[in-house]
Short mmCIF file of C-alpha atoms and ligand atoms in Angstrom, two decimals:
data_model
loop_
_atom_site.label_atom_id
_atom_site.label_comp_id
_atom_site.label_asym_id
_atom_site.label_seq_id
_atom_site.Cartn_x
_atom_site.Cartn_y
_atom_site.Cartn_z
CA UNK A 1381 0.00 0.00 0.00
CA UNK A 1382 1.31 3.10 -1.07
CA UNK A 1383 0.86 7.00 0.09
CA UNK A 1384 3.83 8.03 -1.62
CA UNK A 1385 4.86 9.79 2.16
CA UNK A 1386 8.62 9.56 1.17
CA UNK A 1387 8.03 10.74 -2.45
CA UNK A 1388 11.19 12.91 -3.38
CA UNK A 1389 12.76 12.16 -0.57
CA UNK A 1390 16.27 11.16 -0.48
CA UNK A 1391 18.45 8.95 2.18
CA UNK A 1392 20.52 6.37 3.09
CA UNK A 1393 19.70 2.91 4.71
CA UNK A 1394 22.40 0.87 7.01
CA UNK A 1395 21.90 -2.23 8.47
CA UNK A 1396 20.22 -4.69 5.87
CA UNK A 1397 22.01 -8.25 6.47
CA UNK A 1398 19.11 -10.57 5.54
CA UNK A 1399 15.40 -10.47 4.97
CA UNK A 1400 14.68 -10.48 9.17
CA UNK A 1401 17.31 -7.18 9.15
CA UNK A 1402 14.90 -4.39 10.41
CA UNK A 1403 16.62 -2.36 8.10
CA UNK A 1404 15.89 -4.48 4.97
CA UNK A 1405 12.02 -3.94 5.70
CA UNK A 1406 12.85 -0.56 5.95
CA UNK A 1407 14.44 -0.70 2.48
CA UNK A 1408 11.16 -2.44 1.05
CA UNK A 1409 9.07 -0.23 2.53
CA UNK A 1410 10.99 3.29 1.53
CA UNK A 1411 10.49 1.71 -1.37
CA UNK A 1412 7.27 1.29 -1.95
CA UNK A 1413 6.68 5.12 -0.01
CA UNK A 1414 8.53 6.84 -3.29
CA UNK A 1415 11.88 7.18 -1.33
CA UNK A 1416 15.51 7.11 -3.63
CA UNK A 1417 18.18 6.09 -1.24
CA UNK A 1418 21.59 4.08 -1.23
CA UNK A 1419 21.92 0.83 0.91
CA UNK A 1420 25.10 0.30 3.13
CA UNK A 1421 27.17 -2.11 5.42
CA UNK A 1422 30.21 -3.23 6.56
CA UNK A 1423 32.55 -4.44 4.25
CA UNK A 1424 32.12 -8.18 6.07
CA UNK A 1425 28.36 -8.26 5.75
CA UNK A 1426 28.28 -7.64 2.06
CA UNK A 1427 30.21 -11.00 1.74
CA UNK A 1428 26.80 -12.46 2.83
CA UNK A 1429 25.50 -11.41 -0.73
CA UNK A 1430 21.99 -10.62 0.27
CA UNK A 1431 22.07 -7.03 0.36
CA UNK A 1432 22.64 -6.96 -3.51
CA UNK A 1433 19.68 -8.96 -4.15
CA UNK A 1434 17.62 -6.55 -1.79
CA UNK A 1435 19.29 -3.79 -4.58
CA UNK A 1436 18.39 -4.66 -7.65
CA UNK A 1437 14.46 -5.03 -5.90
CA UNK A 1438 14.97 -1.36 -4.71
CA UNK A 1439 16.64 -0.38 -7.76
CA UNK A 1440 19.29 1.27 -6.05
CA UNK A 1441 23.22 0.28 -4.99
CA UNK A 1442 25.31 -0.63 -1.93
CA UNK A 1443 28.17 1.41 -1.02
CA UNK A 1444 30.31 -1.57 1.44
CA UNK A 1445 31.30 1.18 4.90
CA UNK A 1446 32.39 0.34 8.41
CA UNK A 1447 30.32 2.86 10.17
CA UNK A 1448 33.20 3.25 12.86
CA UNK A 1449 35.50 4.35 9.91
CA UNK A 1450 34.89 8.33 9.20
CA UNK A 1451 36.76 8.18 6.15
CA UNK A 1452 34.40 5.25 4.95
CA UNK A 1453 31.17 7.19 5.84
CA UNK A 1454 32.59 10.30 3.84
CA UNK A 1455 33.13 8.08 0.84
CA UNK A 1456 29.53 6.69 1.40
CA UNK A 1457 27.81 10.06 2.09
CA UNK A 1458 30.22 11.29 -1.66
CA UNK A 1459 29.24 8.61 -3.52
CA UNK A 1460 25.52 8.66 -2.29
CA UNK A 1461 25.17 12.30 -3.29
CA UNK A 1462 25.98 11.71 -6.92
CA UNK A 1463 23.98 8.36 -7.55
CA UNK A 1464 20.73 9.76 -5.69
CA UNK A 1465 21.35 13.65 -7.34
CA UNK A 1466 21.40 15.40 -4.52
CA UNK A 1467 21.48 16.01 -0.44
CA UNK A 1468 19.83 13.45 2.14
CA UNK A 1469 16.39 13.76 3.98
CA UNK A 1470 16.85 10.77 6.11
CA UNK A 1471 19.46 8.33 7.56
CA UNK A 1472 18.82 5.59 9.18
CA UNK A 1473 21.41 3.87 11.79
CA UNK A 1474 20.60 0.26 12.47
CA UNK A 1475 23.54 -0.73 13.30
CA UNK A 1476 24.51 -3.36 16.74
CA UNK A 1477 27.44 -5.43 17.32
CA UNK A 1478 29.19 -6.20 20.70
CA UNK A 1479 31.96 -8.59 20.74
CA UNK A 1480 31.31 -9.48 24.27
CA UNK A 1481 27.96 -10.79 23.62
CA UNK A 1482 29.22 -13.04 20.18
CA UNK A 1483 32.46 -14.02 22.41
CA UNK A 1484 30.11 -15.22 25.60
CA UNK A 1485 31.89 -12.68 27.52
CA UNK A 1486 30.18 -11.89 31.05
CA UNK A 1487 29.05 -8.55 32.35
CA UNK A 1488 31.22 -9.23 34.72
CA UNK A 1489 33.72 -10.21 33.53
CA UNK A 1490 34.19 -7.87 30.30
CA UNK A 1491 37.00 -7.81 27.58
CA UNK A 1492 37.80 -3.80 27.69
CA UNK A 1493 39.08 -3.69 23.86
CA UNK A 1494 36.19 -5.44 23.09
CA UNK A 1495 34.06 -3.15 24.97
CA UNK A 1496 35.45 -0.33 23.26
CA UNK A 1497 34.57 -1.94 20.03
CA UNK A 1498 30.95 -2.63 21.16
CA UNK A 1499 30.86 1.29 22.32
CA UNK A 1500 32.50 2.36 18.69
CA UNK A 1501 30.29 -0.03 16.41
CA UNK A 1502 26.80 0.30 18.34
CA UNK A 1503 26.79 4.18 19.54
CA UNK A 1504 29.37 5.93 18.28
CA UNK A 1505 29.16 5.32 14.78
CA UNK A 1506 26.16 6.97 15.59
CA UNK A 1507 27.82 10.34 16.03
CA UNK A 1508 30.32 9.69 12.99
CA UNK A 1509 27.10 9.58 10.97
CA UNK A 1510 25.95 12.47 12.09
CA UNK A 1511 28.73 14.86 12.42
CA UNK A 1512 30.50 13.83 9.35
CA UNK A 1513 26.88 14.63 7.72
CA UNK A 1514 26.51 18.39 10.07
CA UNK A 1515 30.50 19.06 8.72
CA UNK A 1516 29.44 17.91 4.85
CA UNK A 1517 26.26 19.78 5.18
CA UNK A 1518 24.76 17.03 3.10
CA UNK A 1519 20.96 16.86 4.92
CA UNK A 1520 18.53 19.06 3.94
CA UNK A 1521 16.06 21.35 6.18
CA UNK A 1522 13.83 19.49 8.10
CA UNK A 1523 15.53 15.79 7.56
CA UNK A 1524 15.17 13.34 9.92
CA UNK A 1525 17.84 11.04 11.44
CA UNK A 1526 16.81 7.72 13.38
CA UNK A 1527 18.87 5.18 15.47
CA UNK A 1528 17.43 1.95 17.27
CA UNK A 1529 17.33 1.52 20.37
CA UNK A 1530 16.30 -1.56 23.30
CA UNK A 1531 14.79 -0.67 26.83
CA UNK A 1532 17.83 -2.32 28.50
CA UNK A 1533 19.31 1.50 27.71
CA UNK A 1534 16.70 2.04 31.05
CA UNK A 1535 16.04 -0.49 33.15
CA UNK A 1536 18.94 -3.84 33.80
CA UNK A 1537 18.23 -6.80 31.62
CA UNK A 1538 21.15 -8.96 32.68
CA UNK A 1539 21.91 -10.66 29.33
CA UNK A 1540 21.62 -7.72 26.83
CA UNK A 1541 25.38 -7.72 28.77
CA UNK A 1542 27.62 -4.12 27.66
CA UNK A 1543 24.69 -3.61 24.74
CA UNK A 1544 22.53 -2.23 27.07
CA UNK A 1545 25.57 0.51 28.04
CA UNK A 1546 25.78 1.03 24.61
CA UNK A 1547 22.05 1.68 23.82
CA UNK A 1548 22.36 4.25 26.57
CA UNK A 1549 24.74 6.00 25.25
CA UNK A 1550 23.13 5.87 21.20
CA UNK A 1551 20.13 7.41 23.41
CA UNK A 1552 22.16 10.19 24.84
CA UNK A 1553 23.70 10.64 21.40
CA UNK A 1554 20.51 11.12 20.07
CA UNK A 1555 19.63 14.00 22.45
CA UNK A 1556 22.40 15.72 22.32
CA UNK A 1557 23.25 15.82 18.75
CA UNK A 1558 19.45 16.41 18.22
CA UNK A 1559 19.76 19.81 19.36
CA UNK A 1560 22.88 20.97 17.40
CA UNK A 1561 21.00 20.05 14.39
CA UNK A 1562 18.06 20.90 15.28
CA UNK A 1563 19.26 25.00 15.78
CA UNK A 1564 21.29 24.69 12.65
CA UNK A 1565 19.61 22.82 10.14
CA UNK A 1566 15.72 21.93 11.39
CA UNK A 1567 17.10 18.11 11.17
CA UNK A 1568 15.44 15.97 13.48
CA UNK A 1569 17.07 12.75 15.24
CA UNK A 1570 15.80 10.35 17.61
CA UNK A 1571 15.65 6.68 18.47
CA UNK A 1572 13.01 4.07 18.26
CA UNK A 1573 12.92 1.53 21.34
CA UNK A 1574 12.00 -1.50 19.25
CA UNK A 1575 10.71 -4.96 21.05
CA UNK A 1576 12.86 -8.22 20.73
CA UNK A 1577 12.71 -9.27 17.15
CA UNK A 1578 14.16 -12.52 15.79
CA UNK A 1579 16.89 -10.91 13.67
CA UNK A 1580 20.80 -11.82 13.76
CA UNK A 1581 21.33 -9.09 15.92
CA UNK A 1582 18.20 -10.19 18.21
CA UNK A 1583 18.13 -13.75 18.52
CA UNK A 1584 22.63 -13.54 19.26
CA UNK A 1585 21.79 -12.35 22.52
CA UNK A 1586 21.46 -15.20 25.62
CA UNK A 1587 17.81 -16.43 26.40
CA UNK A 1588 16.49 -14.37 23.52
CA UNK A 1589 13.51 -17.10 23.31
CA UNK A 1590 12.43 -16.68 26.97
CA UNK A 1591 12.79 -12.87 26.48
CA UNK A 1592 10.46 -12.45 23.52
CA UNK A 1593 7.87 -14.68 24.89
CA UNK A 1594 8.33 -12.92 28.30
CA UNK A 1595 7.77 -9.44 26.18
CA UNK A 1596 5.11 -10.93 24.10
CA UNK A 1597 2.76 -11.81 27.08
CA UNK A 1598 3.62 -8.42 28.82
CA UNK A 1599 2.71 -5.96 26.36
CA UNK A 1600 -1.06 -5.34 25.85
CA UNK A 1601 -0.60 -5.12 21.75
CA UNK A 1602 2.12 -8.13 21.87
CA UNK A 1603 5.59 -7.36 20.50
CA UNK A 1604 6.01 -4.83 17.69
CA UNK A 1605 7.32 -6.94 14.35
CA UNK A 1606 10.26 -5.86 11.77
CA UNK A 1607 7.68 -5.04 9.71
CA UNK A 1608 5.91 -2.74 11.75
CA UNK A 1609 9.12 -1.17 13.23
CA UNK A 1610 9.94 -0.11 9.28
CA UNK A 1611 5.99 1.66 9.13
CA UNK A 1612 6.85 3.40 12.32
CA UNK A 1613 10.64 4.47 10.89
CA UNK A 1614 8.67 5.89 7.78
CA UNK A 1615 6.17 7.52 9.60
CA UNK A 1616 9.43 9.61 11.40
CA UNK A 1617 10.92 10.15 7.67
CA UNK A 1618 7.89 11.53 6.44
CA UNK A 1619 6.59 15.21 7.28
CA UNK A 1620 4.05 14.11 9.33
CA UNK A 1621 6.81 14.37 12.53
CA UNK A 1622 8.56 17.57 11.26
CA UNK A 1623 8.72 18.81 15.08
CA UNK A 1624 9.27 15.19 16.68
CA UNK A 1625 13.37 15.05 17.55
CA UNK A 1626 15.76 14.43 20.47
CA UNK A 1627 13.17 11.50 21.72
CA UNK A 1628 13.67 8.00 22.76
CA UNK A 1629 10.33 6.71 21.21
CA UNK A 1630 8.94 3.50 22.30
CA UNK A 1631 8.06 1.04 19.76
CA UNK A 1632 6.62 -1.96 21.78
CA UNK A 1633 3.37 -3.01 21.99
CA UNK A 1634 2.86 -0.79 25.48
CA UNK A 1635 5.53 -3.17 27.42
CA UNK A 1636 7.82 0.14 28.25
CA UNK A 1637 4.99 1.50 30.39
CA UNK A 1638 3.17 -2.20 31.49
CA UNK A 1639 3.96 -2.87 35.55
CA UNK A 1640 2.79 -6.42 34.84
CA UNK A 1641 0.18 -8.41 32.90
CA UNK A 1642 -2.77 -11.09 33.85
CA UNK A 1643 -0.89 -13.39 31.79
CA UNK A 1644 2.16 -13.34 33.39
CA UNK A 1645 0.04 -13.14 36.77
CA UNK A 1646 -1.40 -16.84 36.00
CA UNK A 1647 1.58 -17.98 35.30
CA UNK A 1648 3.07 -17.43 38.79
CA UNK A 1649 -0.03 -18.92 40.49
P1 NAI B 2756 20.73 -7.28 12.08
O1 NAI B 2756 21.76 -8.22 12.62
O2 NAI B 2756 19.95 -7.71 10.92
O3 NAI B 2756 21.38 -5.85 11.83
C1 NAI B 2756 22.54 -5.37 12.49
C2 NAI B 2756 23.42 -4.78 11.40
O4 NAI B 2756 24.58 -4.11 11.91
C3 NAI B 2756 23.93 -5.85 10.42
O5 NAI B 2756 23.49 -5.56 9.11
C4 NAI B 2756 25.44 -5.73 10.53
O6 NAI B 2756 26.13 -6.08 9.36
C5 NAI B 2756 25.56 -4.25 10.89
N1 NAI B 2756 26.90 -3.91 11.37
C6 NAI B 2756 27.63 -4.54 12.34
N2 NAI B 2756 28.84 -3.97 12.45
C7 NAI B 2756 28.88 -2.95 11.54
C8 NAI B 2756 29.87 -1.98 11.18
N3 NAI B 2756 31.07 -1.94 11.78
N4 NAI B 2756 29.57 -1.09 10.20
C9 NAI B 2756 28.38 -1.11 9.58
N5 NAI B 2756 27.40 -2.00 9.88
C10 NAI B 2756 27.65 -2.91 10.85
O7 NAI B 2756 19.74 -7.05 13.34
P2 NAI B 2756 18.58 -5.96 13.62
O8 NAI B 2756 17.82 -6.51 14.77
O9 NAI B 2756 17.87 -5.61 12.38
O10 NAI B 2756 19.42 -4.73 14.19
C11 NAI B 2756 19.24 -3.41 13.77
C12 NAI B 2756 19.26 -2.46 14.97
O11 NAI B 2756 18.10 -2.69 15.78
C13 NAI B 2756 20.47 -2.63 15.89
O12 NAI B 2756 20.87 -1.36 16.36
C14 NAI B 2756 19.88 -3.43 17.04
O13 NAI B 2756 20.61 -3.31 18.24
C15 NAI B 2756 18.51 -2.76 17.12
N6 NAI B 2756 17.50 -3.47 17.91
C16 NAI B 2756 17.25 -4.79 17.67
C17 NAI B 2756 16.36 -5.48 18.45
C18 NAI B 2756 16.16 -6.95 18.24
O14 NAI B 2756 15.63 -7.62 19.16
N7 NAI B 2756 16.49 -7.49 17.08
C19 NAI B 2756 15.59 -4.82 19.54
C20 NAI B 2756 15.89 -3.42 19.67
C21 NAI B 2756 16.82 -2.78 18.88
#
């Protein structure tokens, strides 16, 4: 179903590994909405050979970039500008990795280099997006840049391990880069808290199973799908959320704000 809401609108999409990837719906979807935009990941992921397929069905290219490399993103946001004609309205960061958690690596008992990488790869790529964009100048008034996000970046859930650290800080990014270019440019940015969804990313961290079932019986509406995580990330590229920006924006079925469910309740009896 189409609305054309992204019609003329021009951005870039990270993220897309396989057909679960968040991102790839995204692509699908931006699609379908009248969006042009390039497709991007890291140099290892491409290997996987998927994303091409997903680019010849959005009629559109991959540029391969590390997102922790500035000099990659500068070549990405270069490149970009010429194939799609012109200056970005949206980017989208989905974008989680932490060593730790694909090592089996405790909380407690951390691997600091790796930590660093988690930190580098899952939040502060973030801010290499964003201020190697604000230094280009290559977003237009009123864009919109989104991360995602997980409610571990709040409250402790002990095996989302040094992700949840970094999900706090992606948040924090967020905010604070939201204002700079907010004041300069009218770009928005913000995060989406998305429920656990069976993706690679998802389903690599410990007990994901007993998580999303737990999540599924807690939130009134269930757990938000890929699918309808990409209608909510359109809905913030399109101009229907021009003044929406610096938020952490819950995407799951009402769980974020649930103290506890009758389901759950007859479970414990
Ligand atoms: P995914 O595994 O499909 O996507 C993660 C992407 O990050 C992959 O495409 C991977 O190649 C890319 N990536 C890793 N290192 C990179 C690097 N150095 N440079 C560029 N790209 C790199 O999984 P999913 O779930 O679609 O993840 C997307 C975002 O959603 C992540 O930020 C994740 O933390 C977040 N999220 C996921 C949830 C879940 O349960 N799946 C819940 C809440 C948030």
């Amino acid at each position: 179903m189409s609305n054309n809401l992204l019609a003329g609108k021009k951005g870039i999409i990270t993220g897309a590994l396989d057909e679960n990837s968040i991102a790839w719906k995204v692509a699908l979807k931006a699609k379908e909405q009248g969006a042009k935009f390039v497709l991007t990941n890291a140099p290892v992921a491409l290997r996987m050979g998927g994303i091409q397929e997903l680019a010849k069905e959005c009629n559109t290219e991959v540029i391969p970039a590390d997102a922790t490399s500035v000099d990659d993103i500068t070549k990405l946001y270069t490149e970009s500008k010429e194939i799609l004609g012109g200056n970005f309205d949206f980017l989208l960061h989905s974008i989680g990795m932490s060593p730790n958690v694909r090592k089996g690596k405790a909380y407690n008992d951390l691997n600091y280099d790796w930590l660093q990488k988690t930190y580098d790869i899952s939040a502060v790529s973030f801010h290499k997006m964003m201020q190697t964009a604000d230094k280009m100048d290559i977003m237009n008034q009123y864009g919109s840049i989104l991360g995602l996000s997980y409610i571990a970046a709040q409250r402790t859930y002990p095996f989302y391990n040094d992700m949840a650290d970094a999900k706090a800080l992606l948040e924090s990014i967020a905010r604070s880069y939201g204002y700079h270019f907010g004041k300069r440019k009218n770009v928005r940015v913000n995060t989406i808290s998305q429920s656990p969804t069976p993706t690679t990313a998802g389903s690599g961290i410990s007990g994901f199973d007993s998580f999303y079932n737990f999540a599924e019986k807690m939130s009134p509406l269930g757990n938000a799908t890929a699918e309808e995580c990409a209608d909510y990330i359109i809905m913030m590229f399109s101009d229907f959320t021009k003044k929406v920006t610096m938020q952490n924006l819950f995407h799951d079925g009402g769980y974020s704000f649930t103290g506890i469910s009758e389901e759950l309740i007859e479970e414990m009896k």
